Tab-separated table of C-alpha atoms and ligand atoms in Angstrom:
chain	number	residue	atom	x	y	z
C	28	MET	CA	-0.034	0.241	0.053
C	29	SER	CA	1.397	3.380	-0.857
C	30	TYR	CA	0.458	6.522	1.288
C	31	PHE	CA	1.854	9.401	-1.212
C	32	ASN	CA	1.362	7.528	-4.498
C	33	GLN	CA	2.005	11.289	-6.334
C	34	VAL	CA	5.722	10.900	-6.627
C	35	ASN	CA	8.479	8.366	-6.383
C	36	LYS	CA	10.984	10.120	-5.006
C	37	VAL	CA	11.708	13.917	-4.179
C	38	SER	CA	14.945	14.122	-5.986
C	39	PHE	CA	17.455	17.077	-6.657
C	40	GLU	CA	16.791	18.541	-9.762
C	41	GLY	CA	18.482	22.473	-9.874
C	42	ALA	CA	17.281	25.874	-9.536
C	43	ASP	CA	15.591	26.048	-12.807
C	44	SER	CA	13.542	22.892	-12.408
C	45	LYS	CA	9.863	23.080	-12.705
C	46	ASN	CA	9.113	19.974	-11.088
C	47	PRO	CA	7.663	20.776	-7.575
C	48	PHE	CA	8.239	17.654	-6.209
C	49	SER	CA	12.260	18.519	-6.610
C	50	TYR	CA	14.555	20.147	-4.636
C	51	LYS	CA	16.092	23.388	-6.410
C	52	HIS	CA	18.821	23.890	-3.906
C	53	TYR	CA	18.812	21.245	-1.398
C	54	ASN	CA	21.378	18.539	-3.007
C	55	PRO	CA	22.133	16.016	-0.477
C	56	LYS	CA	25.760	14.885	-1.849
C	57	GLU	CA	27.010	18.731	-2.590
C	58	THR	CA	29.373	19.562	-0.627
C	59	VAL	CA	29.939	22.885	1.275
C	60	ALA	CA	33.358	23.522	2.866
C	61	GLY	CA	34.293	19.640	3.347
C	62	LYS	CA	30.965	18.178	4.213
C	63	THR	CA	27.832	17.377	2.207
C	64	MET	CA	24.443	18.876	2.440
C	65	GLU	CA	22.903	16.430	4.352
C	66	GLU	CA	25.506	16.373	6.944
C	67	HIS	CA	25.312	19.609	7.279
C	68	LEU	CA	21.411	20.168	7.562
C	69	ARG	CA	20.418	16.733	9.482
C	70	PHE	CA	16.890	17.241	8.478
C	71	SER	CA	14.143	15.666	10.327
C	72	VAL	CA	10.672	15.219	9.944
C	73	ALA	CA	8.246	15.695	13.160
C	74	TYR	CA	6.083	12.749	13.492
C	75	TRP	CA	3.481	14.825	15.577
C	76	HIS	CA	2.800	17.566	12.567
C	77	THR	CA	2.643	15.849	10.235
C	78	PHE	CA	1.619	12.171	11.121
C	79	THR	CA	-0.956	12.726	14.249
C	80	ALA	CA	-2.018	16.320	13.818
C	81	ASP	CA	-5.598	16.501	11.976
C	82	GLY	CA	-5.670	20.634	11.110
C	83	ALA	CA	-8.476	21.035	14.198
C	84	ASP	CA	-7.917	24.473	15.919
C	85	PRO	CA	-9.924	25.888	18.467
C	86	PHE	CA	-12.955	27.008	15.843
C	87	GLY	CA	-12.809	24.055	13.922
C	88	ALA	CA	-12.935	20.326	13.590
C	89	GLY	CA	-10.057	17.949	11.803
C	90	ASN	CA	-9.790	18.352	7.961
C	91	MET	CA	-6.438	16.994	6.795
C	92	GLN	CA	-7.046	14.557	3.932
C	93	ARG	CA	-4.839	11.719	4.716
C	94	PRO	CA	-5.284	8.191	3.397
C	95	TRP	CA	-5.148	7.056	6.929
C	96	ASN	CA	-8.225	8.742	8.272
C	97	HIS	CA	-10.577	5.658	8.200
C	98	LEU	CA	-8.603	3.836	10.646
C	99	GLN	CA	-8.258	4.240	14.650
C	100	GLY	CA	-6.582	2.716	17.832
C	101	MET	CA	-3.251	0.783	16.616
C	102	ASP	CA	-4.596	0.287	13.167
C	103	LEU	CA	-4.113	3.678	12.469
C	104	ALA	CA	-0.833	4.018	14.680
C	105	LYS	CA	0.640	1.114	12.384
C	106	ALA	CA	-0.974	2.719	9.567
C	107	ARG	CA	0.774	6.071	10.395
C	108	VAL	CA	4.451	4.058	10.848
C	109	GLU	CA	4.106	2.842	7.028
C	110	ALA	CA	2.816	6.152	5.869
C	111	ALA	CA	5.903	7.840	7.931
C	112	PHE	CA	8.913	5.249	6.319
C	113	GLU	CA	7.502	6.058	3.082
C	114	LEU	CA	7.776	9.807	3.486
C	115	PHE	CA	10.924	9.447	4.902
C	116	GLU	CA	12.096	7.266	1.857
C	117	LYS	CA	10.703	9.458	-0.821
C	118	LEU	CA	11.798	12.894	0.666
C	119	ASP	CA	15.236	11.284	1.337
C	120	VAL	CA	15.445	12.872	4.863
C	121	PRO	CA	17.784	11.200	7.485
C	122	PHE	CA	15.812	11.746	10.614
C	123	PHE	CA	12.684	11.768	12.415
C	124	CYS	CA	11.380	12.696	15.853
C	125	PHE	CA	8.125	12.132	17.875
C	126	HIS	CA	6.357	12.065	21.175
C	127	ASP	CA	5.417	8.747	23.145
C	128	VAL	CA	1.754	9.928	22.247
C	129	ASP	CA	1.977	10.685	18.950
C	130	VAL	CA	2.950	7.156	17.600
C	131	ALA	CA	1.014	4.874	20.078
C	132	PRO	CA	-2.170	5.547	21.686
C	133	GLU	CA	-3.028	5.918	25.375
C	134	GLY	CA	-4.029	2.900	26.990
C	135	ASP	CA	-6.506	3.066	30.573
C	136	THR	CA	-3.655	2.627	32.708
C	137	LEU	CA	0.128	3.362	32.556
C	138	ALA	CA	0.930	-0.143	31.928
C	139	GLU	CA	-1.240	-0.514	28.684
C	140	SER	CA	0.061	2.982	27.415
C	141	ASN	CA	3.787	1.108	27.556
C	142	ARG	CA	2.441	-1.983	25.983
C	143	ASN	CA	0.860	-0.206	23.123
C	144	LEU	CA	4.273	1.942	23.113
C	145	ASP	CA	6.327	-1.201	23.031
C	146	GLU	CA	4.476	-2.749	20.050
C	147	ILE	CA	4.708	0.418	18.040
C	148	VAL	CA	8.482	1.151	18.967
C	149	ALA	CA	9.173	-2.710	17.831
C	150	MET	CA	7.727	-1.916	14.128
C	151	ILE	CA	9.514	1.237	14.124
C	152	LYS	CA	12.670	-0.599	14.882
C	153	ASP	CA	11.791	-3.231	12.153
C	154	TYR	CA	11.700	-0.358	9.594
C	155	MET	CA	14.653	1.567	10.895
C	156	LYS	CA	16.704	-1.614	9.786
C	157	THR	CA	16.168	-0.962	6.421
C	158	SER	CA	15.678	2.479	6.035
C	159	LYS	CA	18.482	5.045	6.219
C	160	THR	CA	16.344	7.158	8.616
C	161	LYS	CA	17.556	7.347	12.383
C	162	LEU	CA	16.041	9.029	15.521
C	163	LEU	CA	16.988	12.681	16.031
C	164	TRP	CA	14.940	12.544	19.659
C	165	ASN	CA	12.505	11.247	20.695
C	166	THR	CA	10.404	12.678	24.387
C	167	ALA	CA	7.208	12.211	26.534
C	168	ASN	CA	3.853	14.357	26.055
C	169	MET	CA	3.210	15.580	29.356
C	170	PHE	CA	0.719	18.488	28.493
C	171	THR	CA	-2.095	16.854	26.529
C	172	HIS	CA	-3.921	14.811	29.145
C	173	PRO	CA	-6.016	16.394	31.843
C	174	ARG	CA	-3.795	15.042	34.499
C	175	PHE	CA	-0.685	17.347	33.592
C	176	VAL	CA	-3.560	20.623	33.933
C	177	HIS	CA	-0.916	21.606	37.075
C	178	GLY	CA	2.721	21.114	35.389
C	179	ALA	CA	4.149	17.443	35.173
C	180	ALA	CA	7.802	17.517	37.155
C	181	THR	CA	6.182	21.083	38.496
C	182	SER	CA	2.817	19.852	39.567
C	183	ASN	CA	1.793	20.462	43.067
C	184	ASN	CA	0.664	16.904	43.161
C	185	ALA	CA	3.234	14.417	43.930
C	186	ASP	CA	1.308	11.490	42.033
C	187	VAL	CA	1.392	13.516	39.223
C	188	PHE	CA	5.438	14.243	39.547
C	189	ALA	CA	5.878	10.400	39.435
C	190	TYR	CA	3.387	9.187	36.730
C	191	ALA	CA	6.022	12.147	34.664
C	192	ALA	CA	8.868	10.202	36.048
C	193	ALA	CA	7.459	6.900	34.490
C	194	LYS	CA	6.910	8.393	31.175
C	195	VAL	CA	10.482	10.062	30.999
C	196	LYS	CA	11.927	6.809	32.113
C	197	LYS	CA	10.146	4.895	29.185
C	198	GLY	CA	11.197	7.536	27.093
C	199	LEU	CA	14.622	7.025	27.896
C	200	GLU	CA	14.280	3.151	27.263
C	201	VAL	CA	12.445	3.822	23.916
C	202	GLY	CA	15.606	6.411	22.972
C	203	LYS	CA	18.102	3.855	23.721
C	204	GLU	CA	15.881	1.145	22.219
C	205	LEU	CA	15.645	3.176	18.739
C	206	GLY	CA	19.208	4.397	19.107
C	207	GLY	CA	18.064	8.372	19.569
C	208	GLU	CA	20.677	10.862	19.239
C	209	ASN	CA	19.276	13.237	21.728
C	210	TYR	CA	16.342	13.259	24.149
C	211	VAL	CA	14.410	16.569	24.527
C	212	PHE	CA	12.554	18.117	27.368
C	213	TRP	CA	9.883	20.621	26.290
C	214	GLY	CA	8.313	21.857	29.481
C	215	GLY	CA	4.947	21.880	28.117
C	216	ARG	CA	2.917	22.679	31.244
C	217	GLU	CA	6.086	23.214	33.260
C	218	GLY	CA	5.157	26.709	34.402
C	219	TYR	CA	2.317	28.687	36.056
C	220	GLU	CA	-0.936	30.764	35.548
C	221	THR	CA	-0.950	32.707	38.825
C	222	LEU	CA	1.418	33.306	41.889
C	223	LEU	CA	-1.463	33.164	43.972
C	224	ASN	CA	-1.729	29.652	44.162
C	225	THR	CA	1.847	28.625	43.201
C	226	ASP	CA	5.065	27.682	45.454
C	227	LEU	CA	8.071	28.727	42.274
C	228	LYS	CA	10.774	27.836	44.518
C	229	LEU	CA	9.379	24.349	45.143
C	230	GLU	CA	8.420	24.147	41.761
C	231	LEU	CA	11.378	24.818	40.324
C	232	ASP	CA	13.612	22.799	42.675
C	233	ASN	CA	11.439	19.877	41.888
C	234	LEU	CA	12.349	20.525	38.201
C	235	GLY	CA	15.980	20.033	39.076
C	236	ARG	CA	15.788	17.175	40.802
C	237	PHE	CA	13.363	15.615	38.159
C	238	TYR	CA	16.556	16.390	35.656
C	239	HIS	CA	19.117	14.705	37.868
C	240	MET	CA	16.778	11.542	38.151
C	241	ALA	CA	16.617	11.418	34.453
C	242	ILE	CA	20.227	11.750	34.178
C	243	ASP	CA	20.737	8.882	36.716
C	244	TYR	CA	18.556	6.424	34.958
C	245	ALA	CA	19.912	7.522	31.205
C	246	LYS	CA	23.423	6.565	32.958
C	247	GLU	CA	22.002	3.649	34.482
C	248	ILE	CA	20.881	1.729	30.960
C	249	GLY	CA	23.253	3.455	28.978
C	250	PHE	CA	21.522	5.769	27.150
C	251	ASP	CA	23.980	8.167	25.352
C	252	GLY	CA	21.746	10.802	23.726
C	253	GLN	CA	22.505	14.371	24.445
C	254	PHE	CA	19.763	15.722	26.611
C	255	LEU	CA	17.798	19.055	25.526
C	256	ILE	CA	15.876	21.915	26.900
C	257	GLU	CA	13.850	23.373	24.257
C	258	PRO	CA	12.646	26.909	26.045
C	259	LYS	CA	9.283	28.582	25.372
C	260	PRO	CA	8.412	31.925	26.801
C	261	LYS	CA	4.795	31.003	27.039
C	262	GLU	CA	1.918	28.824	25.790
C	263	PRO	CA	0.324	26.722	26.994
C	264	THR	CA	1.067	28.227	30.574
C	265	LYS	CA	1.658	32.473	30.813
C	266	HIS	CA	4.587	31.898	32.554
C	267	GLN	CA	6.793	28.911	31.199
C	268	TYR	CA	9.991	28.436	33.224
C	269	ASP	CA	12.352	27.662	30.546
C	270	PHE	CA	11.687	31.186	29.133
C	271	ASP	CA	14.407	31.198	26.766
C	272	VAL	CA	18.300	30.229	26.159
C	273	ALA	CA	19.252	32.890	29.112
C	274	SER	CA	16.905	31.675	31.912
C	275	GLY	CA	17.520	28.168	31.031
C	276	LEU	CA	21.195	28.510	31.059
C	277	ALA	CA	20.593	30.251	34.529
C	278	PHE	CA	18.638	27.592	35.840
C	279	LEU	CA	20.930	24.533	34.367
C	280	GLN	CA	24.048	26.548	36.496
C	281	LYS	CA	21.717	26.537	39.563
C	282	TYR	CA	20.874	22.942	39.569
C	283	ASP	CA	24.358	21.891	38.437
C	284	LEU	CA	22.742	20.263	35.172
C	285	THR	CA	25.499	22.386	32.637
C	286	ASP	CA	27.055	19.264	31.674
C	287	HIS	CA	24.376	17.340	30.829
C	288	PHE	CA	22.570	19.251	29.005
C	289	LYS	CA	22.270	21.351	25.253
C	290	PHE	CA	19.257	23.581	24.159
C	291	ASN	CA	16.932	22.650	21.165
C	292	ILE	CA	15.960	25.981	19.665
C	293	GLU	CA	13.244	26.629	17.978
C	294	ALA	CA	12.730	29.849	15.702
C	295	ASN	CA	8.820	30.742	16.814
C	296	HIS	CA	9.647	30.206	20.274
C	297	ALA	CA	12.544	32.461	19.813
C	298	THR	CA	10.395	35.211	18.705
C	299	LEU	CA	7.478	34.729	21.067
C	300	ALA	CA	10.524	35.214	23.776
C	301	GLY	CA	10.589	38.625	22.209
C	302	HIS	CA	14.046	37.429	20.346
C	303	THR	CA	15.302	36.685	17.031
C	304	PHE	CA	16.044	33.035	16.351
C	305	GLU	CA	19.564	33.675	15.652
C	306	HIS	CA	20.031	35.714	18.929
C	307	GLU	CA	19.030	32.344	20.695
C	308	LEU	CA	21.219	30.274	18.552
C	309	ARG	CA	24.065	32.900	19.307
C	310	TYR	CA	23.557	32.670	22.899
C	311	ALA	CA	23.692	28.892	22.951
C	312	ARG	CA	26.471	28.826	20.829
C	313	VAL	CA	28.627	31.400	22.552
C	314	ASN	CA	27.864	29.416	25.977
C	315	ASP	CA	28.758	25.781	23.828
C	316	MET	CA	25.019	24.831	24.779
C	317	LEU	CA	23.785	24.748	21.069
C	318	GLY	CA	22.277	21.284	20.557
C	319	SER	CA	19.709	21.379	18.234
C	320	VAL	CA	17.258	22.788	16.494
C	321	ASP	CA	13.409	23.314	15.824
C	322	ALA	CA	13.253	24.459	12.247
C	323	ASN	CA	10.108	26.765	11.691
C	324	GLN	CA	8.791	30.425	11.642
C	325	GLY	CA	5.900	32.457	13.267
C	326	ASP	CA	3.875	34.926	11.981
C	327	THR	CA	4.567	38.766	12.761
C	328	LEU	CA	1.025	39.502	12.703
C	329	LEU	CA	0.471	36.594	15.627
C	330	GLY	CA	1.000	36.485	19.145
C	331	TRP	CA	1.131	32.629	19.047
C	332	ASP	CA	3.091	29.501	17.973
C	333	THR	CA	2.395	29.148	14.370
C	334	ASP	CA	4.563	26.789	13.539
C	335	GLU	CA	4.959	27.434	9.825
C	336	PHE	CA	7.375	25.727	7.891
C	337	PRO	CA	10.661	27.845	7.464
C	338	THR	CA	10.553	29.758	4.194
C	339	ASP	CA	12.154	33.213	5.295
C	340	LEU	CA	15.641	33.079	3.890
C	341	TYR	CA	17.144	35.992	5.840
C	342	SER	CA	16.204	33.866	8.985
C	343	THR	CA	17.353	30.601	7.127
C	344	THR	CA	20.794	32.569	6.650
C	345	LEU	CA	21.714	33.775	9.899
C	346	ALA	CA	20.774	30.818	11.723
C	347	MET	CA	23.076	28.869	9.187
C	348	TYR	CA	25.477	31.227	9.809
C	349	GLU	CA	25.503	30.621	13.773
C	350	ILE	CA	25.007	27.013	13.080
C	351	LEU	CA	28.308	26.793	10.809
C	352	LYS	CA	30.371	28.657	13.461
C	353	ASN	CA	29.400	26.354	15.715
C	354	GLY	CA	30.953	24.086	13.671
C	355	GLY	CA	27.593	22.029	13.027
C	356	LEU	CA	25.141	20.665	15.566
C	357	GLY	CA	26.973	17.516	16.541
C	358	LYS	CA	24.129	15.220	17.635
C	359	GLY	CA	21.687	17.803	16.760
C	360	GLY	CA	19.519	18.423	13.620
C	361	LEU	CA	17.190	20.803	12.008
C	362	ASN	CA	13.588	18.893	12.618
C	363	PHE	CA	10.746	20.700	11.041
C	364	ASP	CA	8.838	21.306	14.183
C	365	ALA	CA	6.379	22.817	11.637
C	366	LYS	CA	2.649	22.058	9.987
C	367	VAL	CA	0.800	22.821	7.216
C	368	ARG	CA	-1.614	25.769	7.195
C	369	ARG	CA	-5.208	24.265	7.728
C	370	GLY	CA	-6.046	25.687	4.232
C	371	SER	CA	-3.176	22.990	2.636
C	372	PHE	CA	-4.986	20.133	3.418
C	373	GLU	CA	-4.317	17.570	0.744
C	374	ALA	CA	-1.614	15.057	1.005
C	375	ASP	CA	0.606	16.726	-1.107
C	376	ASP	CA	0.978	19.411	1.155
C	377	ILE	CA	3.206	17.408	3.243
C	378	LEU	CA	5.661	17.113	0.329
C	379	TYR	CA	5.676	21.032	-0.916
C	380	SER	CA	6.003	21.987	2.655
C	381	HIS	CA	9.154	19.640	3.282
C	382	VAL	CA	10.349	20.734	-0.079
C	383	ALA	CA	10.092	24.546	0.625
C	384	GLY	CA	11.743	24.533	4.431
C	385	MET	CA	14.731	22.120	2.926
C	386	ASP	CA	15.666	24.350	0.259
C	387	SER	CA	14.910	27.205	1.963
C	388	PHE	CA	18.147	26.099	4.525
C	389	ALA	CA	19.799	24.941	1.320
C	390	ILE	CA	20.096	28.277	0.217
C	391	GLY	CA	20.859	30.058	3.729
C	392	LEU	CA	23.615	27.067	4.161
C	393	LYS	CA	25.115	28.358	1.103
C	394	VAL	CA	24.945	31.946	1.323
C	395	ALA	CA	25.947	31.917	4.998
C	396	GLN	CA	29.226	29.712	3.967
C	397	ARG	CA	29.886	32.352	1.602
C	398	LEU	CA	29.430	35.327	4.439
C	399	ILE	CA	32.143	33.191	6.317
C	400	ASP	CA	34.347	32.548	3.669
C	401	ASP	CA	34.783	36.429	2.722
C	402	GLY	CA	34.819	37.514	6.207
C	403	VAL	CA	32.267	40.157	5.678
C	404	LEU	CA	30.695	40.019	9.417
C	405	ASP	CA	33.926	38.620	10.944
C	406	ASP	CA	36.107	41.465	9.466
C	407	PHE	CA	34.036	44.466	10.406
C	408	VAL	CA	33.076	42.912	13.965
C	409	SER	CA	36.636	42.424	14.634
C	410	GLU	CA	37.860	45.710	13.305
C	411	ARG	CA	34.925	47.174	15.743
C	412	TYR	CA	36.558	45.562	18.617
C	413	SER	CA	40.040	46.683	17.618
C	414	SER	CA	40.031	49.033	20.662
C	415	PHE	CA	40.238	45.604	22.934
C	416	THR	CA	43.062	44.286	20.913
C	417	GLU	CA	45.469	46.939	22.070
C	418	GLY	CA	46.340	49.640	24.824
C	419	ILE	CA	44.009	49.883	27.827
C	420	GLY	CA	41.529	47.588	26.108
C	421	LYS	CA	43.786	44.871	25.930
C	422	GLN	CA	44.581	45.186	29.494
C	423	VAL	CA	41.039	45.304	30.155
C	424	VAL	CA	40.715	41.570	28.421
C	425	ASP	CA	43.810	40.336	29.890
C	426	GLY	CA	42.673	41.606	33.403
C	427	GLU	CA	45.708	43.478	33.778
C	428	THR	CA	44.095	46.718	34.880
C	429	ASP	CA	41.360	48.126	37.685
C	430	PHE	CA	39.384	51.091	38.473
C	431	HIS	CA	42.526	53.289	39.632
C	432	ALA	CA	44.123	52.613	36.484
C	433	LEU	CA	41.139	53.124	33.941
C	434	GLU	CA	40.183	56.577	35.826
C	435	GLN	CA	43.919	57.639	34.933
C	436	HIS	CA	43.405	56.383	31.411
C	437	ALA	CA	39.769	58.422	31.175
C	438	LEU	CA	41.079	61.840	32.827
C	439	GLN	CA	43.660	62.434	30.313
C	440	LEU	CA	41.419	61.879	27.615
C	441	GLY	CA	40.151	64.543	25.100
C	442	GLU	CA	36.757	64.343	23.020
C	443	ILE	CA	35.740	60.277	22.650
C	444	GLU	CA	35.568	58.993	18.933
C	445	ASN	CA	33.104	56.840	17.804
C	446	ARG	CA	32.525	55.196	14.507
C	447	SER	CA	28.999	54.051	12.786
C	448	GLY	CA	28.321	50.792	13.527
C	449	ARG	CA	26.880	50.592	9.690
C	450	GLN	CA	23.676	48.364	10.207
C	451	GLU	CA	22.165	49.670	6.956
C	452	TRP	CA	25.149	49.011	4.663
C	453	LEU	CA	25.319	45.465	6.382
C	454	LYS	CA	22.259	44.769	5.744
C	455	SER	CA	22.616	45.801	1.846
C	456	VAL	CA	25.584	43.333	1.639
C	457	LEU	CA	23.478	40.559	3.222
C	458	ASN	CA	21.147	41.127	0.187
C	459	GLN	CA	23.677	41.353	-1.838
C	460	TYR	CA	24.769	37.789	-0.838
C	461	LEU	CA	21.181	36.768	-0.617
C	462	LEU	CA	20.106	37.643	-4.052
C	463	ASN	CA	23.586	36.876	-5.830
C	464	VAL	CA	25.352	33.801	-4.752
C	465	ASN	CA	28.456	35.140	-6.730
C	466	ALA	CA	28.606	38.161	-4.759
C	467	THR	CA	32.038	39.268	-3.422
C	468	VAL	CA	31.831	42.479	-0.868
C	469	GLY	CA	34.831	42.802	1.557
C	470	ALA	CA	34.164	44.425	4.757
C	471	LYS	CA	34.140	48.312	4.667
G	517	LIG	C1	5.556	22.924	21.440
G	517	LIG	C2	6.857	22.445	21.009
G	517	LIG	C3	6.612	20.664	21.015
G	517	LIG	C4	8.295	20.217	21.092
G	517	LIG	C5	8.467	18.742	21.567
G	517	LIG	O1	5.773	24.328	21.072
G	517	LIG	O2	7.918	23.041	19.876
G	517	LIG	O3	6.264	20.202	19.710
G	517	LIG	O4	9.190	20.271	20.323
G	517	LIG	O5	7.686	18.319	22.931
G	518	LIG	CO1	9.504	22.266	19.260
């Protein structure tokens, strides 16, 4: 049985191809700075958006036309696995990601849910034997079921804390079974609505305890995937604890967890936090904490997590700039935590959306590498900070001065001279690189 019979294989056909089921820029075997595009980009399909979600929103019922819609329960779960591996093969994506409840239905008890999961995981493992597609990460959904109404590891209810622990324990076992390269913690309802009913300190301490227990268990079973925290400032709770990279890092430092975690940075979460995607990537990168990416984009006119497929070339270029400067994503990848719009309900849209996202990041990769090769931003930035490479500036950086010496320096200064930051010029250079991949515009 074929679920996507409109296409045999989506392949690279080049920028001039008119075939909508082809890559115009993503050429997996093409090398950029010594690595293939496939190795650089490590694309991943998000199971929940592509195979589980049905297009329902607060105003309307599910409307996605999917060839598995007539099925239910475990039959539905199995059909989705078949469809998933067909899509992975046809798109030629190296990775996928899932939550426990995306792949297998919850039973009436935890034990039954675990049995359902075991059956589907065994099926996935079987498919993985002949597929090139590997597990980038899995995670536990601890936000959909009503038991998590007050949170999971930060619930006021210790029974819920225990239930959450059991789900993560199982998730780590599944990650080990399938060779997952990472394990993600997105604090779905780890946050609060009002301080009037909240013991904020206990909730945060418990979250720290929870993560330590997860580390211990991973060690116990020999799961060596990278642990990732995925920050998000709000939604579903008003105040999410893992607000952004900066607050997440402070949390990890306080609870002595930095050696065991990195960040999974999602573009739309960054913008919800009032940052750019590249800000979050930079903040993680300079702290050696950039682990993986949920590749999507938000909508500046809407104040929530719209999870659109990434097509903004400025954003993909500046994101790839950070990723290249990071030396790549290591075990991480670019996971399309993105969904087709409700109006894009045909099965073909699943293919078009992934093609759009992959081509957008392929362009970003090429342009970012050229910006780096030509030293465009690097040269400008080092020149801008050159006052710290000599004289008093160098003494500051080398830790060889103090307030007395700095005052002496300041007292003998005349008028201080500053130089332009040249934002507009830099943006026009970025445009030149985006519009003409052969541009070579040196720093001014
Ligand atoms: C929610 C979100 C999640 C995580 C995994 O906004 O991004 O899908 O990526 O739980
Ligand atoms: Co995400």
